């Protein structure tokens, strides 16, 4: 299978282990990735928090670039970019005047012909859990993650159309197929505070401490995410007395499949997951 | 001769035209361009689920009431609109599909355009630094964006140790690939300018 790939800014910076692990897992699953040509930033929270039209036009520039290719699926690993792309498509499809205006701004048509997809969705639905399970060479026995979906993959549901928006299960199933003992918890879709992390760190610390404390209460020994913002907040903002190792789900899939990379990716984390993983004999 | 009483009877050339009659509620509804806010029946489900309600000056449901009461200055000048993290829990759960998340976006935009500014100054400084970085490179360079934010906010030293550690790990770079057709990105900024 061949899809387009939109890494987004984080994956080329603070989330580079996510970029590298998505690529490693995709390669192992036979998914060929073709980067969206000359992509630009999706605008993230800052665009939609201050300027609606900008927040549609910035992702639309990338959607237009993606539409030029024959490949109709665009893999967008960053939950924030995923959300902005889906939102832009939603607004453009529902508002003809806005569509005309944005197309004029871009000097290009945006027809909404590409399908914006998160890798969890592609791995679970196009590749399939059975195939994934068949690729496991080292079951993640002893790893007790909670799946943390956060906000941006799921809400609003009619825009994201990803999974059950109050109790999503795809990531749980995926980690289960890797042999992990996924813990049920009630905070799968709670907010980590997002970009307030820089301007109001005090508030974000309280939010993530609660999340991690609840993960511990659920019996977890790590947290798994698919979002660079959640990763940054949970990995760097949680107080020392509660913090847990946090993984991008693709790092764990790669680990279970015996791929090269996990040891070097783990070195990039703030909370070092190596003692946990080595202690379980997984590294 | 019959004296006229204000605008009665209403005529085309009446002084009080439609613009002047627009309430704050009308302005907000026009901007969110969806389900009108008056459909809210004040069940407060939005507020019960809002992860930031406890630190907000007025909770999300109160903001709706204040808009209905025309309290424009207080709403646009509140910390609430800047502390909303855009988690979209409210719109997801509202039984009447009132899009509070979009309303918060609209209120922030109105606060900027009308010159009220931001009660939470650093939140806006962050957004400005972020967008300026996209405008100049097409993509975010997290190092330069953070430096720019720190200069704007005057908060120079928090997170310095963490920044250095990420720099050493190669996560923060001084230079990163840019969008080649940068003019097309700048064109988007120029053509969508609202303030
Ligand atoms: S959930 Fe909807 S109807 Fe209920 S108070 Fe909030 S906005 Fe109003
Ligand atoms: S989008 Fe804003 S107002 Fe709505 S629940 Fe989230 S933080 Fe609260």
Tab-separated table of C-alpha atoms and ligand atoms in Angstrom:
chain	number	residue	atom	x	y	z
A	1	UNK	CA	0.000	0.000	0.000
A	2	UNK	CA	1.200	3.515	-0.796
A	3	UNK	CA	0.002	6.675	0.958
A	4	UNK	CA	0.990	10.321	1.196
A	5	UNK	CA	2.703	11.463	4.369
A	6	UNK	CA	2.332	14.773	6.163
A	7	UNK	CA	4.841	14.856	9.034
A	8	UNK	CA	4.093	18.372	10.266
A	9	UNK	CA	6.492	20.578	12.204
A	10	UNK	CA	6.658	18.687	15.518
A	11	UNK	CA	7.729	15.455	13.867
A	12	UNK	CA	10.741	17.245	12.440
A	13	UNK	CA	11.605	18.682	15.856
A	14	UNK	CA	10.595	17.711	19.362
A	15	UNK	CA	8.659	14.642	18.179
A	16	UNK	CA	11.314	13.199	15.908
A	17	UNK	CA	11.090	9.784	17.581
A	18	UNK	CA	7.446	9.710	16.469
A	19	UNK	CA	8.460	10.457	12.865
A	20	UNK	CA	11.178	7.811	12.905
A	21	UNK	CA	9.008	5.162	14.538
A	22	UNK	CA	6.036	5.787	12.203
A	23	UNK	CA	8.393	5.374	9.270
A	24	UNK	CA	10.019	2.221	10.663
A	25	UNK	CA	6.668	0.547	11.390
A	26	UNK	CA	5.196	1.598	8.036
A	27	UNK	CA	8.186	0.143	6.212
A	28	UNK	CA	7.841	-3.132	8.111
A	29	UNK	CA	4.148	-3.291	7.228
A	30	UNK	CA	4.777	-2.591	3.554
A	31	UNK	CA	3.265	0.898	3.619
A	32	UNK	CA	5.181	3.206	1.319
A	33	UNK	CA	5.132	6.862	2.379
A	34	UNK	CA	5.363	9.764	-0.054
A	35	UNK	CA	5.777	13.155	1.608
A	36	UNK	CA	3.237	15.844	0.655
A	37	UNK	CA	5.054	18.196	-1.660
A	38	UNK	CA	6.506	21.363	-0.135
A	39	UNK	CA	4.149	21.201	2.833
A	40	UNK	CA	3.682	24.032	5.310
A	41	UNK	CA	2.476	24.238	8.912
A	42	UNK	CA	-1.198	23.466	9.610
A	43	UNK	CA	-1.506	26.535	11.870
A	44	UNK	CA	-2.269	24.424	14.948
A	45	UNK	CA	-4.109	26.009	17.877
A	46	UNK	CA	-2.604	29.430	17.336
A	47	UNK	CA	-4.304	29.943	13.984
A	48	UNK	CA	-7.803	28.875	14.971
A	49	UNK	CA	-7.583	30.594	18.347
A	50	UNK	CA	-7.016	33.944	16.707
A	51	UNK	CA	-8.101	33.927	13.052
A	52	UNK	CA	-10.712	31.561	11.630
A	53	UNK	CA	-9.993	32.145	7.950
A	54	UNK	CA	-6.269	31.629	8.449
A	55	UNK	CA	-7.030	28.407	10.322
A	56	UNK	CA	-8.835	27.024	7.269
A	57	UNK	CA	-6.503	28.417	4.615
A	58	UNK	CA	-3.251	27.068	6.120
A	59	UNK	CA	-4.322	23.400	6.122
A	60	UNK	CA	-6.113	23.972	2.818
A	61	UNK	CA	-2.782	24.845	1.187
A	62	UNK	CA	-1.541	21.363	2.150
A	63	UNK	CA	-4.776	19.653	1.178
A	64	UNK	CA	-4.517	21.278	-2.260
A	65	UNK	CA	-0.920	20.040	-2.589
A	66	UNK	CA	-1.993	16.534	-1.547
A	67	UNK	CA	-4.857	16.537	-4.030
A	68	UNK	CA	-2.401	16.845	-6.925
A	69	UNK	CA	-1.138	13.334	-6.243
A	70	UNK	CA	-2.839	10.106	-7.379
A	71	UNK	CA	-2.595	8.777	-3.816
A	72	UNK	CA	-5.851	9.479	-2.042
A	73	UNK	CA	-4.887	8.642	1.554
A	74	UNK	CA	-2.794	11.104	3.540
A	75	UNK	CA	-1.257	9.734	6.715
A	76	UNK	CA	-1.104	12.452	9.388
A	77	UNK	CA	0.512	11.095	12.587
A	78	UNK	CA	0.284	14.298	14.633
A	79	UNK	CA	-3.125	14.491	16.294
A	80	UNK	CA	-3.079	18.300	16.157
A	81	UNK	CA	-2.387	18.417	12.407
A	82	UNK	CA	-4.954	15.642	11.878
A	83	UNK	CA	-7.569	17.730	13.670
A	84	UNK	CA	-6.784	20.910	11.715
A	85	UNK	CA	-6.902	19.050	8.376
A	86	UNK	CA	-10.217	17.387	9.182
A	87	UNK	CA	-11.671	20.668	10.425
A	88	UNK	CA	-10.628	22.520	7.297
A	89	UNK	CA	-12.233	19.850	5.108
A	90	UNK	CA	-15.367	20.005	7.226
A	91	UNK	CA	-15.702	23.794	6.980
A	92	UNK	CA	-14.909	23.858	3.256
A	93	UNK	CA	-17.481	21.156	2.516
A	94	UNK	CA	-20.182	22.905	4.523
A	95	UNK	CA	-19.706	26.505	3.423
A	96	UNK	CA	-19.588	27.223	-0.317
A	97	UNK	CA	-18.793	30.924	0.168
A	98	UNK	CA	-15.842	30.084	2.417
A	99	UNK	CA	-14.594	27.519	-0.097
A	100	UNK	CA	-14.667	30.079	-2.903
A	101	UNK	CA	-12.854	32.616	-0.748
A	102	UNK	CA	-10.164	30.191	0.405
A	103	UNK	CA	-9.598	28.966	-3.145
A	104	UNK	CA	-9.155	32.583	-4.212
A	105	UNK	CA	-6.640	33.159	-1.414
A	106	UNK	CA	-4.681	30.040	-2.419
A	107	UNK	CA	-5.104	30.456	-6.143
A	108	UNK	CA	-5.909	26.734	-6.229
A	109	UNK	CA	-8.925	24.463	-5.976
A	110	UNK	CA	-9.508	22.390	-2.854
A	111	UNK	CA	-11.987	19.650	-3.665
A	112	UNK	CA	-11.837	17.549	-0.530
A	113	UNK	CA	-10.834	14.469	-2.498
A	114	UNK	CA	-8.129	13.193	-0.155
A	115	UNK	CA	-8.776	11.115	2.900
A	116	UNK	CA	-6.973	12.412	6.007
A	117	UNK	CA	-5.991	9.497	8.214
A	118	UNK	CA	-4.220	8.797	11.449
A	119	UNK	CA	-1.742	5.884	11.426
A	120	UNK	CA	-3.723	4.077	14.180
A	121	UNK	CA	-6.631	3.965	11.774
A	122	UNK	CA	-4.497	2.801	8.827
A	123	UNK	CA	-2.706	0.128	10.861
A	124	UNK	CA	-5.891	-1.255	12.437
A	125	UNK	CA	-8.235	-1.046	9.447
A	126	UNK	CA	-6.100	-1.362	6.304
A	127	UNK	CA	-3.402	-3.650	7.635
A	128	UNK	CA	-5.564	-5.345	10.283
A	129	UNK	CA	-4.968	-6.504	13.828
A	130	UNK	CA	-4.387	-10.120	12.788
A	131	UNK	CA	-1.593	-9.173	10.402
A	132	UNK	CA	-0.094	-6.897	13.037
A	133	UNK	CA	-0.195	-9.632	15.629
A	134	UNK	CA	1.458	-11.982	13.160
A	135	UNK	CA	4.440	-9.622	12.923
A	136	UNK	CA	5.126	-9.628	16.660
A	137	UNK	CA	8.459	-11.215	17.512
A	138	UNK	CA	8.643	-10.061	21.135
A	139	UNK	CA	5.364	-9.817	23.015
A	140	UNK	CA	5.181	-6.787	25.290
A	141	UNK	CA	4.585	-8.975	28.333
A	142	UNK	CA	4.625	-7.054	31.596
A	143	UNK	CA	3.986	-3.710	29.962
A	144	UNK	CA	0.813	-2.211	31.431
A	145	UNK	CA	-0.060	0.872	29.420
A	146	UNK	CA	-3.095	3.088	29.521
A	147	UNK	CA	-4.109	4.380	26.080
A	148	UNK	CA	-4.294	8.133	26.120
A	149	UNK	CA	-6.185	9.482	23.095
A	150	UNK	CA	-6.578	13.082	24.281
A	151	UNK	CA	-8.764	15.594	22.459
A	152	UNK	CA	-7.606	16.102	18.941
A	153	UNK	CA	-8.073	12.655	17.423
A	154	UNK	CA	-11.674	12.456	18.543
A	155	UNK	CA	-13.413	15.791	18.909
A	156	UNK	CA	-15.659	17.019	17.529
A	157	UNK	CA	-16.754	13.512	16.484
A	158	UNK	CA	-18.591	14.523	13.306
A	159	UNK	CA	-15.380	16.185	12.119
A	160	UNK	CA	-12.804	13.604	13.231
A	161	UNK	CA	-14.841	10.446	12.544
A	162	UNK	CA	-12.162	8.363	14.178
A	163	UNK	CA	-13.415	6.128	17.002
A	164	UNK	CA	-15.983	6.146	19.810
A	165	UNK	CA	-15.549	9.651	21.197
A	166	UNK	CA	-16.176	8.879	24.874
A	167	UNK	CA	-14.633	5.425	25.008
A	168	UNK	CA	-12.294	4.900	22.064
A	169	UNK	CA	-10.797	1.413	21.771
A	170	UNK	CA	-8.644	1.196	18.610
A	171	UNK	CA	-5.366	2.003	20.351
A	172	UNK	CA	-6.211	-0.387	23.202
A	173	UNK	CA	-6.786	-3.171	20.694
A	174	UNK	CA	-3.594	-2.377	18.828
A	175	UNK	CA	-1.501	-2.473	22.011
A	176	UNK	CA	-3.305	-5.628	23.094
A	177	UNK	CA	-2.293	-7.271	19.816
A	178	UNK	CA	1.327	-6.447	20.724
A	179	UNK	CA	0.926	-8.457	23.919
A	180	UNK	CA	0.606	-5.525	26.328
A	181	UNK	CA	-1.712	-5.723	29.322
A	182	UNK	CA	-3.724	-2.583	28.516
A	183	UNK	CA	-5.331	-1.101	31.618
A	184	UNK	CA	-8.863	0.268	31.463
A	185	UNK	CA	-9.221	3.833	32.775
A	186	UNK	CA	-11.630	6.754	32.574
A	187	UNK	CA	-9.237	9.445	31.369
A	188	UNK	CA	-8.652	8.297	27.795
A	189	UNK	CA	-10.106	11.423	26.258
A	190	UNK	CA	-9.347	14.063	28.884
A	191	UNK	CA	-7.417	17.185	27.942
A	192	UNK	CA	-3.697	17.670	28.782
A	193	UNK	CA	-3.883	21.461	28.538
A	194	UNK	CA	-2.439	21.689	25.038
A	195	UNK	CA	-0.496	24.799	24.150
A	196	UNK	CA	-1.151	26.447	27.531
A	197	UNK	CA	1.945	24.477	28.518
A	198	UNK	CA	4.174	27.393	27.559
A	199	UNK	CA	2.071	30.368	28.612
A	200	UNK	CA	0.347	28.865	31.698
A	201	UNK	CA	2.625	26.050	32.811
A	202	UNK	CA	1.113	26.154	36.324
A	203	UNK	CA	-2.292	25.033	35.049
A	204	UNK	CA	-0.888	22.329	32.774
A	205	UNK	CA	1.142	20.775	35.596
A	206	UNK	CA	-2.058	20.307	37.593
A	207	UNK	CA	-3.846	18.770	34.603
A	208	UNK	CA	-1.122	16.269	33.742
A	209	UNK	CA	-0.446	15.325	37.358
A	210	UNK	CA	-4.058	14.293	37.665
A	211	UNK	CA	-3.870	12.246	34.455
A	212	UNK	CA	-0.718	10.420	35.470
A	213	UNK	CA	-1.977	9.831	39.017
A	214	UNK	CA	-5.141	8.279	37.558
A	215	UNK	CA	-3.044	6.120	35.210
A	216	UNK	CA	-1.163	4.844	38.247
A	217	UNK	CA	-4.396	4.178	40.065
A	218	UNK	CA	-5.514	2.078	37.085
A	219	UNK	CA	-2.405	-0.058	37.584
A	220	UNK	CA	-0.468	1.298	34.613
A	221	UNK	CA	3.310	1.405	34.395
A	222	UNK	CA	3.342	3.668	31.337
A	223	UNK	CA	1.152	5.919	29.173
A	224	UNK	CA	0.780	5.618	25.398
A	225	UNK	CA	-0.149	8.466	23.081
A	226	UNK	CA	-0.434	9.394	19.410
A	227	UNK	CA	-0.066	13.130	19.910
A	228	UNK	CA	3.126	15.205	20.168
A	229	UNK	CA	1.373	17.805	22.357
A	230	UNK	CA	0.147	15.152	24.830
A	231	UNK	CA	3.597	13.575	24.764
A	232	UNK	CA	5.366	16.851	25.507
A	233	UNK	CA	3.001	17.709	28.350
A	234	UNK	CA	2.894	14.303	30.032
A	235	UNK	CA	6.589	13.559	29.560
A	236	UNK	CA	7.914	16.966	30.579
A	237	UNK	CA	5.342	18.547	32.864
A	238	UNK	CA	4.318	15.765	35.260
A	239	UNK	CA	5.718	16.212	38.759
A	240	UNK	CA	8.543	13.944	39.774
A	241	UNK	CA	6.544	12.038	42.388
A	242	UNK	CA	3.869	10.868	39.926
A	243	UNK	CA	5.499	10.734	36.534
A	244	UNK	CA	5.531	7.620	34.334
A	245	UNK	CA	7.294	6.769	31.085
A	246	UNK	CA	5.277	7.933	28.066
A	247	UNK	CA	5.513	6.307	24.637
A	248	UNK	CA	4.361	7.067	21.134
A	249	UNK	CA	2.349	4.002	20.187
A	250	UNK	CA	4.567	3.414	17.159
A	251	UNK	CA	7.637	3.070	19.387
A	252	UNK	CA	5.966	0.133	21.126
A	253	UNK	CA	4.757	-1.441	17.897
A	254	UNK	CA	8.336	-1.250	16.600
A	255	UNK	CA	9.621	-2.769	19.842
A	256	UNK	CA	7.169	-5.670	19.607
A	257	UNK	CA	8.086	-6.270	15.978
A	258	UNK	CA	11.777	-6.370	16.856
A	259	UNK	CA	12.616	-3.405	14.613
A	260	UNK	CA	15.746	-1.268	14.882
A	261	UNK	CA	15.342	2.059	16.648
A	262	UNK	CA	13.581	1.865	20.011
A	263	UNK	CA	16.756	2.136	22.122
A	264	UNK	CA	17.788	5.369	20.415
A	265	UNK	CA	14.255	6.814	20.453
A	266	UNK	CA	13.906	6.184	24.183
A	267	UNK	CA	17.010	8.307	24.793
A	268	UNK	CA	15.089	11.286	23.439
A	269	UNK	CA	12.412	11.094	26.136
A	270	UNK	CA	12.465	13.239	29.243
A	271	UNK	CA	11.313	10.418	31.535
A	272	UNK	CA	13.688	7.631	30.535
A	273	UNK	CA	11.638	4.506	29.727
A	274	UNK	CA	14.735	2.299	29.410
A	275	UNK	CA	14.734	0.960	33.001
A	276	UNK	CA	11.106	-0.170	32.650
A	277	UNK	CA	11.585	-1.754	29.231
A	278	UNK	CA	14.916	-3.398	30.057
A	279	UNK	CA	13.597	-4.560	33.418
A	280	UNK	CA	10.896	-6.471	31.568
A	281	UNK	CA	13.502	-7.983	29.273
A	282	UNK	CA	12.054	-6.241	26.218
A	283	UNK	CA	15.166	-4.349	25.122
B	1	UNK	CA	-47.791	69.166	11.612
B	2	UNK	CA	-47.227	65.710	12.969
B	3	UNK	CA	-44.109	65.395	15.040
B	4	UNK	CA	-42.016	62.338	14.339
B	5	UNK	CA	-41.116	60.178	17.274
B	6	UNK	CA	-37.603	58.873	16.778
B	7	UNK	CA	-37.657	56.349	14.024
B	8	UNK	CA	-41.366	55.739	13.911
B	9	UNK	CA	-42.691	54.993	11.366
B	10	UNK	CA	-39.719	52.959	10.154
B	11	UNK	CA	-38.527	54.093	6.764
B	12	UNK	CA	-35.642	53.253	4.471
B	13	UNK	CA	-33.777	56.410	5.406
B	14	UNK	CA	-34.301	55.929	9.093
B	15	UNK	CA	-31.249	56.907	11.100
B	16	UNK	CA	-31.134	53.705	13.106
B	17	UNK	CA	-30.052	51.281	10.449
B	18	UNK	CA	-29.547	47.556	10.925
B	19	UNK	CA	-25.880	47.899	11.888
B	20	UNK	CA	-26.566	50.017	14.917
B	21	UNK	CA	-29.252	47.666	16.149
B	22	UNK	CA	-26.936	44.654	16.171
B	23	UNK	CA	-26.568	43.237	19.663
B	24	UNK	CA	-23.467	41.503	20.989
B	25	UNK	CA	-25.416	38.248	20.718
B	26	UNK	CA	-26.053	38.930	17.020
B	27	UNK	CA	-22.386	39.679	16.441
B	28	UNK	CA	-21.266	36.448	18.078
B	29	UNK	CA	-23.877	34.368	16.265
B	30	UNK	CA	-22.856	35.878	12.962
B	31	UNK	CA	-19.229	34.993	13.606
B	32	UNK	CA	-19.794	31.398	14.676
B	33	UNK	CA	-22.077	30.886	11.714
B	34	UNK	CA	-23.806	27.812	13.098
B	35	UNK	CA	-26.368	26.951	15.757
B	36	UNK	CA	-27.436	30.232	17.424
B	37	UNK	CA	-26.333	30.582	21.025
B	38	UNK	CA	-29.877	31.207	22.230
B	39	UNK	CA	-30.560	27.538	21.681
B	40	UNK	CA	-28.676	26.935	24.949
B	41	UNK	CA	-31.099	25.875	27.693
B	42	UNK	CA	-28.483	26.282	30.427
B	43	UNK	CA	-28.125	22.665	31.466
B	44	UNK	CA	-24.401	23.361	32.137
B	45	UNK	CA	-23.245	20.063	30.717
B	46	UNK	CA	-20.555	21.993	28.831
B	47	UNK	CA	-19.264	23.448	32.055
B	48	UNK	CA	-19.368	20.172	33.971
B	49	UNK	CA	-17.016	18.637	31.403
B	50	UNK	CA	-14.766	21.641	30.774
B	51	UNK	CA	-11.255	20.816	32.044
B	52	UNK	CA	-10.430	24.493	32.520
B	53	UNK	CA	-13.685	25.654	34.129
B	54	UNK	CA	-12.151	25.685	37.593
B	55	UNK	CA	-9.483	28.218	36.633
B	56	UNK	CA	-11.664	30.349	34.354
B	57	UNK	CA	-12.890	33.742	35.486
B	58	UNK	CA	-16.403	32.940	34.210
B	59	UNK	CA	-17.267	29.372	33.288
B	60	UNK	CA	-18.404	28.558	29.728
B	61	UNK	CA	-22.114	28.625	30.599
B	62	UNK	CA	-21.722	31.978	32.349
B	63	UNK	CA	-20.088	33.374	29.226
B	64	UNK	CA	-23.185	32.375	27.237
B	65	UNK	CA	-25.441	34.120	29.737
B	66	UNK	CA	-23.244	37.211	29.641
B	67	UNK	CA	-23.380	37.300	25.848
B	68	UNK	CA	-27.167	37.109	26.021
B	69	UNK	CA	-27.123	40.013	28.461
B	70	UNK	CA	-24.919	42.038	26.129
B	71	UNK	CA	-21.932	42.219	28.486
B	72	UNK	CA	-19.469	42.657	25.661
B	73	UNK	CA	-16.606	44.371	27.482
B	74	UNK	CA	-16.584	41.946	30.370
B	75	UNK	CA	-16.656	38.905	28.079
B	76	UNK	CA	-13.961	40.112	25.688
B	77	UNK	CA	-11.839	41.303	28.600
B	78	UNK	CA	-12.122	38.053	30.553
B	79	UNK	CA	-9.385	35.488	31.132
B	80	UNK	CA	-11.859	32.729	30.230
B	81	UNK	CA	-11.558	33.125	26.500
B	82	UNK	CA	-7.760	32.782	26.676
B	83	UNK	CA	-7.740	29.836	29.089
B	84	UNK	CA	-10.050	27.729	26.928
B	85	UNK	CA	-7.733	25.010	25.596
B	86	UNK	CA	-9.956	24.205	22.603
B	87	UNK	CA	-10.431	20.635	23.787
B	88	UNK	CA	-13.924	20.575	22.191
B	89	UNK	CA	-15.478	18.637	25.050
B	90	UNK	CA	-18.264	21.213	25.371
B	91	UNK	CA	-19.500	21.030	21.775
B	92	UNK	CA	-19.176	17.265	21.798
B	93	UNK	CA	-21.504	16.992	24.795
B	94	UNK	CA	-23.930	19.886	24.345
B	95	UNK	CA	-27.438	18.477	23.777
B	96	UNK	CA	-28.256	21.512	21.633
B	97	UNK	CA	-25.105	21.543	19.517
B	98	UNK	CA	-24.084	24.987	20.696
B	99	UNK	CA	-20.488	25.276	19.494
B	100	UNK	CA	-18.808	26.838	22.499
B	101	UNK	CA	-15.328	25.976	21.271
B	102	UNK	CA	-15.945	27.916	18.085
B	103	UNK	CA	-17.577	30.671	20.140
B	104	UNK	CA	-14.370	30.971	22.210
B	105	UNK	CA	-12.369	31.269	18.962
B	106	UNK	CA	-14.757	33.971	17.770
B	107	UNK	CA	-14.535	35.872	21.063
B	108	UNK	CA	-10.728	35.809	21.006
B	109	UNK	CA	-10.766	37.094	17.453
B	110	UNK	CA	-13.202	39.867	18.454
B	111	UNK	CA	-11.025	40.812	21.435
B	112	UNK	CA	-8.004	41.181	19.158
B	113	UNK	CA	-9.776	43.037	16.364
B	114	UNK	CA	-11.634	45.416	18.686
B	115	UNK	CA	-8.392	46.328	20.440
B	116	UNK	CA	-9.440	44.967	23.840
B	117	UNK	CA	-6.376	42.737	23.694
B	118	UNK	CA	-5.838	39.658	25.820
B	119	UNK	CA	-6.363	39.413	29.538
B	120	UNK	CA	-3.935	36.457	29.532
B	121	UNK	CA	-1.208	38.328	27.687
B	122	UNK	CA	1.240	35.433	27.451
B	123	UNK	CA	-1.307	33.177	25.786
B	124	UNK	CA	-1.641	35.714	22.991
B	125	UNK	CA	2.134	36.294	22.919
B	126	UNK	CA	2.546	32.572	22.351
B	127	UNK	CA	0.046	32.537	19.462
B	128	UNK	CA	1.718	35.585	17.913
B	129	UNK	CA	5.192	34.059	18.168
B	130	UNK	CA	3.869	30.813	16.677
B	131	UNK	CA	2.159	32.491	13.724
B	132	UNK	CA	5.097	34.841	13.053
B	133	UNK	CA	7.304	31.771	12.814
B	134	UNK	CA	5.010	30.153	10.237
B	135	UNK	CA	4.887	33.381	8.273
B	136	UNK	CA	8.655	33.583	8.038
B	137	UNK	CA	9.541	29.895	7.454
B	138	UNK	CA	6.322	28.177	6.397
B	139	UNK	CA	7.021	25.681	9.171
B	140	UNK	CA	7.640	25.962	12.891
B	141	UNK	CA	11.183	25.985	14.109
B	142	UNK	CA	10.547	25.280	17.781
B	143	UNK	CA	13.800	26.898	18.931
B	144	UNK	CA	13.253	30.201	17.163
B	145	UNK	CA	9.557	30.248	18.034
B	146	UNK	CA	10.343	29.762	21.730
B	147	UNK	CA	13.027	32.461	21.705
B	148	UNK	CA	10.589	34.868	20.068
B	149	UNK	CA	7.911	34.004	22.665
B	150	UNK	CA	10.375	34.541	25.492
B	151	UNK	CA	11.325	37.946	24.169
B	152	UNK	CA	7.661	38.942	23.830
B	153	UNK	CA	6.622	37.660	27.243
B	154	UNK	CA	9.753	38.692	29.127
B	155	UNK	CA	9.684	35.230	30.725
B	156	UNK	CA	13.283	34.500	29.810
B	157	UNK	CA	14.414	31.792	32.175
B	158	UNK	CA	11.649	29.256	32.779
B	159	UNK	CA	12.289	25.918	31.088
B	160	UNK	CA	15.869	26.887	30.217
B	161	UNK	CA	17.305	23.624	31.595
B	162	UNK	CA	14.724	21.594	29.702
B	163	UNK	CA	15.477	23.542	26.527
B	164	UNK	CA	19.192	22.864	26.852
B	165	UNK	CA	18.560	19.166	27.469
B	166	UNK	CA	16.388	18.932	24.340
B	167	UNK	CA	19.001	20.849	22.390
B	168	UNK	CA	21.644	18.322	23.440
B	169	UNK	CA	19.373	15.478	22.341
B	170	UNK	CA	19.079	17.099	18.939
B	171	UNK	CA	15.359	17.745	19.347
B	172	UNK	CA	15.730	21.497	19.144
B	173	UNK	CA	17.621	22.762	16.138
B	174	UNK	CA	18.583	26.313	15.235
B	175	UNK	CA	17.938	25.727	11.583
B	176	UNK	CA	15.327	23.428	10.072
B	177	UNK	CA	13.933	22.891	6.566
B	178	UNK	CA	11.544	25.597	5.393
B	179	UNK	CA	8.675	25.628	2.924
B	180	UNK	CA	10.234	26.433	-0.462
B	181	UNK	CA	7.303	28.362	-1.875
B	182	UNK	CA	7.251	30.694	1.108
B	183	UNK	CA	5.489	33.421	-0.871
B	184	UNK	CA	2.358	31.290	-1.082
B	185	UNK	CA	2.339	30.986	2.726
B	186	UNK	CA	2.891	34.713	3.257
B	187	UNK	CA	0.130	35.398	0.747
B	188	UNK	CA	-2.275	33.444	2.976
B	189	UNK	CA	-1.333	35.599	5.965
B	190	UNK	CA	-1.684	38.836	3.996
B	191	UNK	CA	-5.045	37.899	2.534
B	192	UNK	CA	-6.581	36.699	5.797
B	193	UNK	CA	-5.356	39.566	7.964
B	194	UNK	CA	-8.097	40.608	10.347
B	195	UNK	CA	-6.600	43.208	12.623
C	1	LIG	S1	-24.261	22.117	27.281
C	1	LIG	FE1	-25.195	23.356	25.659
C	1	LIG	S2	-27.285	23.711	26.344
C	1	LIG	FE2	-26.169	22.994	28.130
C	1	LIG	S3	-25.475	24.890	29.128
C	1	LIG	FE3	-23.826	24.251	27.759
C	1	LIG	S4	-24.213	25.338	25.836
C	1	LIG	FE4	-26.088	25.433	27.056
C	2	LIG	S1	-13.214	23.823	24.320
C	2	LIG	FE1	-12.725	25.371	25.863
C	2	LIG	S2	-14.688	25.838	26.829
C	2	LIG	FE2	-14.981	23.931	25.718
C	2	LIG	S3	-14.638	22.349	27.245
C	2	LIG	FE3	-12.661	22.704	26.206
C	2	LIG	S4	-11.580	24.242	27.418
C	2	LIG	FE4	-13.757	24.251	28.075
